[in-house]
Structure formats: structure tokens, C-alpha cells
Amino acid sequence: MIRIAEPSDNEPLLVLTASNPMQGSISLRIDRKPDFFSLLEARGKSITYVLEKNSRIIGSFSASKNKVFVNKQATDLYYLSDLKIDNAFRSQVYAFKLVSQMQHYLQSQGADLLFCTVADGNNRVLPVFEGRAALPVFHILGKFSVYQFLPARKPVKNSTYQICQQAFDADLLKQFNQFYQQYQLGKILCADPVQSQAVLVAYIQKQPVAAITLIDTLPYKQNVIIGLKPYLKMLVYTVNSLGKVLPLFPLPEIGEAIKILYINNFYCLKGQEAALLDLVNQARHQAFTGNFHFVSIGLHEKDPLLSCFKQFYKFEFKSVGYITSLKNNTALLNEIMAGVPFEDYSLV
């Protein structure tokens, strides 16, 4: 039986999510404690379908509705996530049933654009994207680099810019939305959608030229390390051992949740990329004082800002974007794929 998830399904959904780890050089178990639904609510209006067998939840699939910029116009976009099947019942048949149910719902809502992201190398979901399920064929939107910057012990000094921490306000909202219009799928902010950990703004001659907002997502999701490749085990051991005598911040170990300070919003005026770098460096210092392991930002491979961060010591994860149109709007898909896509990885 397939039905809409209810609050009482929270515990079995947490168990299902944790039982589907991400394998790779760094293998992660994704926890959504204490509330499976809180991350979805942070994304926007959402729905989750669950698949039951013998009164046991063995599958799930979610969709979240967002307003984004497409060709600088406000457009509805549905972000798909949480397609999971219990390992004891692993079968494409169950996944296809959930996908078919979700398709019926999305069509009833007049949905068109569907988008999702998948860890690079995760091929288990490819049958869904290749049109073998109820949904149309998805197009690869390219790869996103999700950078994990190391914390910095010292704050930014001798900057050309005045760096201030302040409240999120209407002026910032306007600047972010103007900046996001240059992207395809750039998000549209109506307010500070998730309460920010900090808002950092760079000024020059009292004029704001760049800003970032930071968020701690541990209340929504926890990425717990369950495995490391041998060379990474050695790296973690070496850094953490040296950290006992040198000013190094410890790296997360197996069994530990990665504490990440996400850059969930950013903008900089053209020619002021140096201001953005100073803000990220200040965020790295805040990560150090706040006992975070990393500062993170996700950028598409075609984003010009990507080259700005080559100077930082960092880890990099790759994620692949997929997009389709329920209304077979091929021209619109081509326009989106020709541009520079955007995705906020704090809520992925």
C-alpha cells in the first residue's frame, strides 16, 4: 500500500533513511534526527509517500515545491528526494510504484520542472532517470562541486573591506534575489527562510559589495562517517595526532557526525570577488570558534566563482544534477542546461 506519510511515521522513516548509507571514499550514514520532516519543511511545501508491506514502511519518496528563477522569471520547481527502499525488499518494482504515485500527484498539481541531485557515482537510481519508471527521461544538468573548507584559527585581518556581522534585512533580501537571477534555478528568497547562524557582509566605503549567510544543519540532518578509504584513515589519524601539539583543528573520525557550517546564501558585486573570499575566510574562523569541522558551499562546474576558491585547502565532493519536464518542454530544458545552474546544498 502506498499512502501519504504522517507525523506518526517519523521513527520508521528515520530508520529507513539511516539504513541507506552513501558509499564512497568517505562512506556516510545520513540521519535526520529528531524529525524526518523538518528538513523537508525547510525546503518548502513538501509531500512524502511511503510504501507499506505487512504494516511495515519499506519505501519512501518526497517532493518539495520551490520558487526559482528560470530565465530571470519566477518558476515553480519540484525537488525530488528520499527515494529509498528497505534493503530487505530491494527491488526496482517497489521504487517504480512510488515513482508512479508521485507522478500522478505532481501532474494533479500542474507541475512541470522536476529536479534532483545524486552523489556522483551513485548508479542505483539511474533506472528512474532513464525513463524506465513513470517519469519522463531526465537530463544531466552537470556536476556540482561541494567544497568543504577547513576552519581557520585566525580571523581576517588587513582586509580591503570592512566585514560586519548583522541581521538579515530587506536590503540583503533584495541583493540576494538580484544576484540569483543570473542563475538558472536560482532560488527566490521571500525572507530568511531558515534562521541563519550568522550573516556576514563586506563593505567598502560604507557600501555593501558582498554577503553570505551561514547555517548549522545538524538540527535537520547529520552526516555520520561509517567508513574511510585507507589513505583517508591515515590522514585523519595524522592530523588528529599532530593536533595534540600543533594548532590544528581535528578532523571527524569514524562514528562521528560531520559538523558543517553551510554557506546557504551568497552574493558579490561584479569585480568584488575578493570580498567574497574574505567573507568565506571569516566564516572559516567562525567555524573554528564554533567547533565545526568544515565550512561548505556548493557551486556548479560552470559557475565562474568556482575558480575563486582554488587557493583554499579543502575536500571536494561531486554531485550530479538531473532535470526533466513533465510537460515535455524541451526548449525550456535546453535553455536551463545552457545556463549556469544553482543549488543550495545546505538543504540537500
Tab-separated table of N, CA and C in Angstrom, residues 6-81:
chain	number	residue	atom	x	y	z
A	6	GLU	N	2.596	10.402	7.459
A	6	GLU	CA	2.017	11.138	8.576
A	6	GLU	C	3.085	11.363	9.642
A	7	PRO	N	2.865	12.330	10.550
A	7	PRO	CA	3.852	12.565	11.620
A	7	PRO	C	4.191	11.312	12.420
A	8	SER	N	3.227	10.414	12.571
A	8	SER	CA	3.470	9.186	13.335
A	8	SER	C	4.442	8.241	12.624
A	9	ASP	N	4.753	8.523	11.351
A	9	ASP	CA	5.705	7.698	10.596
A	9	ASP	C	7.151	8.124	10.830
A	10	ASN	N	7.362	9.107	11.678
A	10	ASN	CA	8.697	9.677	11.838
A	10	ASN	C	9.761	8.630	12.167
A	11	GLU	N	9.514	7.806	13.170
A	11	GLU	CA	10.535	6.852	13.608
A	11	GLU	C	10.883	5.837	12.519
A	12	PRO	N	9.902	5.170	11.887
A	12	PRO	CA	10.281	4.230	10.820
A	12	PRO	C	10.959	4.908	9.633
A	13	LEU	N	10.629	6.174	9.359
A	13	LEU	CA	11.306	6.884	8.275
A	13	LEU	C	12.754	7.200	8.650
A	14	LEU	N	13.000	7.512	9.920
A	14	LEU	CA	14.374	7.724	10.375
A	14	LEU	C	15.197	6.444	10.216
A	15	VAL	N	14.591	5.316	10.561
A	15	VAL	CA	15.280	4.027	10.436
A	15	VAL	C	15.564	3.711	8.970
A	16	LEU	N	14.576	3.949	8.102
A	16	LEU	CA	14.745	3.682	6.673
A	16	LEU	C	15.854	4.543	6.085
A	17	THR	N	15.879	5.819	6.453
A	17	THR	CA	16.903	6.731	5.939
A	17	THR	C	18.297	6.289	6.368
A	18	ALA	N	18.439	5.927	7.634
A	18	ALA	CA	19.748	5.526	8.155
A	18	ALA	C	20.230	4.211	7.560
A	19	SER	N	19.301	3.392	7.064
A	19	SER	CA	19.676	2.075	6.532
A	19	SER	C	20.126	2.136	5.080
A	20	ASN	N	20.140	3.343	4.505
A	20	ASN	CA	20.572	3.523	3.112
A	20	ASN	C	21.782	4.452	3.064
A	21	PRO	N	22.965	3.983	3.478
A	21	PRO	CA	24.146	4.848	3.524
A	21	PRO	C	24.676	5.186	2.135
A	22	MET	N	25.492	6.240	2.079
A	22	MET	CA	26.180	6.645	0.855
A	22	MET	C	27.587	6.065	0.891
A	23	GLN	N	27.905	5.212	-0.092
A	23	GLN	CA	29.220	4.593	-0.147
A	23	GLN	C	30.161	5.437	-1.005
A	24	GLY	N	31.436	5.450	-0.635
A	24	GLY	CA	32.428	6.186	-1.396
A	24	GLY	C	33.738	6.232	-0.639
A	25	SER	N	34.626	7.144	-1.048
A	25	SER	CA	35.888	7.311	-0.322
A	25	SER	C	35.615	7.627	1.138
A	26	ILE	N	34.583	8.435	1.349
A	26	ILE	CA	34.054	8.674	2.691
A	26	ILE	C	32.627	8.143	2.690
A	27	SER	N	32.375	7.056	3.392
A	27	SER	CA	31.033	6.463	3.439
A	27	SER	C	30.248	7.101	4.581
A	28	LEU	N	29.031	7.522	4.267
A	28	LEU	CA	28.233	8.280	5.228
A	28	LEU	C	26.889	7.620	5.487
A	29	ARG	N	26.475	7.666	6.735
A	29	ARG	CA	25.100	7.336	7.090
A	29	ARG	C	24.373	8.656	7.313
A	30	ILE	N	23.263	8.845	6.612
A	30	ILE	CA	22.518	10.090	6.720
A	30	ILE	C	21.414	9.916	7.757
A	31	ASP	N	21.528	10.632	8.856
A	31	ASP	CA	20.481	10.652	9.875
A	31	ASP	C	19.668	11.930	9.730
A	32	ARG	N	18.390	11.851	10.091
A	32	ARG	CA	17.510	13.027	10.036
A	32	ARG	C	16.872	13.266	11.410
A	33	LYS	N	17.590	12.936	12.454
A	33	LYS	CA	17.065	13.070	13.810
A	33	LYS	C	16.975	14.538	14.207
A	34	PRO	N	16.019	14.916	15.032
A	34	PRO	CA	14.993	14.047	15.623
A	34	PRO	C	13.717	13.948	14.787
A	35	ASP	N	13.622	14.773	13.717
A	35	ASP	CA	12.373	14.858	12.957
A	35	ASP	C	12.672	14.711	11.469
A	36	PHE	N	12.256	13.612	10.879
A	36	PHE	CA	12.472	13.364	9.454
A	36	PHE	C	11.919	14.499	8.605
A	37	PHE	N	10.797	15.071	9.013
A	37	PHE	CA	10.079	16.030	8.172
A	37	PHE	C	10.644	17.449	8.248
A	38	SER	N	11.497	17.750	9.226
A	38	SER	CA	11.943	19.132	9.412
A	38	SER	C	12.786	19.631	8.243
A	39	LEU	N	13.610	18.768	7.662
A	39	LEU	CA	14.406	19.179	6.504
A	39	LEU	C	13.508	19.486	5.317
A	40	LEU	N	12.474	18.680	5.116
A	40	LEU	CA	11.527	18.918	4.029
A	40	LEU	C	10.798	20.241	4.226
A	41	GLU	N	10.399	20.524	5.462
A	41	GLU	CA	9.707	21.780	5.747
A	41	GLU	C	10.614	22.970	5.480
A	42	ALA	N	11.903	22.811	5.749
A	42	ALA	CA	12.849	23.894	5.485
A	42	ALA	C	12.992	24.148	3.989
A	43	ARG	N	12.826	23.103	3.175
A	43	ARG	CA	12.919	23.264	1.720
A	43	ARG	C	11.717	24.007	1.157
A	44	GLY	N	10.540	23.762	1.695
A	44	GLY	CA	9.317	24.355	1.168
A	44	GLY	C	8.146	23.408	1.359
A	45	LYS	N	7.038	23.710	0.717
A	45	LYS	CA	5.868	22.839	0.806
A	45	LYS	C	6.230	21.466	0.245
A	46	SER	N	6.064	20.437	1.073
A	46	SER	CA	6.558	19.108	0.702
A	46	SER	C	5.516	18.032	0.932
A	47	ILE	N	5.734	16.917	0.248
A	47	ILE	CA	4.906	15.731	0.432
A	47	ILE	C	5.822	14.513	0.388
A	48	THR	N	5.522	13.530	1.226
A	48	THR	CA	6.257	12.264	1.237
A	48	THR	C	5.270	11.121	1.113
A	49	TYR	N	5.548	10.226	0.184
A	49	TYR	CA	4.774	8.988	0.074
A	49	TYR	C	5.580	7.860	0.712
A	50	VAL	N	4.866	6.974	1.396
A	50	VAL	CA	5.512	5.793	1.964
A	50	VAL	C	4.864	4.545	1.378
A	51	LEU	N	5.674	3.516	1.237
A	51	LEU	CA	5.213	2.215	0.756
A	51	LEU	C	5.225	1.248	1.932
A	52	GLU	N	4.069	0.659	2.219
A	52	GLU	CA	3.933	-0.269	3.335
A	52	GLU	C	3.781	-1.701	2.834
A	53	LYS	N	4.379	-2.623	3.563
A	53	LYS	CA	4.214	-4.054	3.303
A	53	LYS	C	4.102	-4.751	4.662
A	54	ASN	N	2.973	-5.423	4.869
A	54	ASN	CA	2.713	-6.083	6.157
A	54	ASN	C	2.857	-5.095	7.320
A	55	SER	N	2.261	-3.899	7.125
A	55	SER	CA	2.250	-2.833	8.142
A	55	SER	C	3.641	-2.283	8.451
A	56	ARG	N	4.598	-2.528	7.580
A	56	ARG	CA	5.966	-2.034	7.761
A	56	ARG	C	6.314	-1.094	6.621
A	57	ILE	N	6.847	0.071	6.947
A	57	ILE	CA	7.267	1.018	5.919
A	57	ILE	C	8.573	0.526	5.304
A	58	ILE	N	8.526	0.235	4.003
A	58	ILE	CA	9.712	-0.293	3.317
A	58	ILE	C	10.212	0.638	2.214
A	59	GLY	N	9.527	1.761	1.996
A	59	GLY	CA	9.970	2.680	0.955
A	59	GLY	C	9.430	4.078	1.169
A	60	SER	N	10.106	5.061	0.566
A	60	SER	CA	9.661	6.451	0.675
A	60	SER	C	10.076	7.225	-0.567
A	61	PHE	N	9.394	8.341	-0.792
A	61	PHE	CA	9.723	9.252	-1.892
A	61	PHE	C	9.111	10.605	-1.554
A	62	SER	N	9.909	11.679	-1.673
A	62	SER	CA	9.462	13.018	-1.301
A	62	SER	C	9.603	13.995	-2.460
A	63	ALA	N	8.806	15.051	-2.408
A	63	ALA	CA	8.910	16.161	-3.361
A	63	ALA	C	8.665	17.461	-2.613
A	64	SER	N	9.460	18.477	-2.925
A	64	SER	CA	9.344	19.787	-2.287
A	64	SER	C	9.204	20.857	-3.361
A	65	LYS	N	8.224	21.729	-3.177
A	65	LYS	CA	7.952	22.781	-4.159
A	65	LYS	C	8.711	24.049	-3.798
A	66	ASN	N	9.416	24.595	-4.779
A	66	ASN	CA	10.175	25.831	-4.592
A	66	ASN	C	9.870	26.816	-5.710
A	67	LYS	N	10.086	28.088	-5.422
A	67	LYS	CA	10.083	29.126	-6.447
A	67	LYS	C	11.532	29.436	-6.798
A	68	VAL	N	11.862	29.360	-8.084
A	68	VAL	CA	13.226	29.628	-8.529
A	68	VAL	C	13.191	30.529	-9.754
A	69	PHE	N	14.358	31.078	-10.084
A	69	PHE	CA	14.489	31.878	-11.300
A	69	PHE	C	14.837	30.974	-12.480
A	70	VAL	N	14.046	31.054	-13.528
A	70	VAL	CA	14.364	30.433	-14.810
A	70	VAL	C	14.248	31.529	-15.857
A	71	ASN	N	15.347	31.828	-16.524
A	71	ASN	CA	15.378	32.968	-17.453
A	71	ASN	C	14.906	34.244	-16.764
A	72	LYS	N	15.300	34.399	-15.493
A	72	LYS	CA	15.017	35.568	-14.647
A	72	LYS	C	13.546	35.713	-14.275
A	73	GLN	N	12.745	34.679	-14.550
A	73	GLN	CA	11.327	34.695	-14.210
A	73	GLN	C	11.045	33.682	-13.104
A	74	ALA	N	10.142	34.049	-12.190
A	74	ALA	CA	9.766	33.144	-11.106
A	74	ALA	C	9.059	31.919	-11.682
A	75	THR	N	9.534	30.746	-11.312
A	75	THR	CA	9.035	29.485	-11.867
A	75	THR	C	8.951	28.442	-10.761
A	76	ASP	N	7.930	27.604	-10.818
A	76	ASP	CA	7.810	26.509	-9.854
A	76	ASP	C	8.781	25.389	-10.211
A	77	LEU	N	9.436	24.863	-9.201
A	77	LEU	CA	10.356	23.738	-9.368
A	77	LEU	C	10.108	22.751	-8.234
A	78	TYR	N	10.007	21.475	-8.585
A	78	TYR	CA	9.818	20.436	-7.571
A	78	TYR	C	11.131	19.679	-7.401
A	79	TYR	N	11.635	19.701	-6.163
A	79	TYR	CA	12.870	18.979	-5.846
A	79	TYR	C	12.503	17.596	-5.317
A	80	LEU	N	13.017	16.550	-5.968
A	80	LEU	CA	12.717	15.170	-5.593
A	80	LEU	C	13.816	14.625	-4.688
A	81	SER	N	13.406	13.868	-3.672
A	81	SER	CA	14.386	13.341	-2.716
A	81	SER	C	13.814	12.125	-1.998
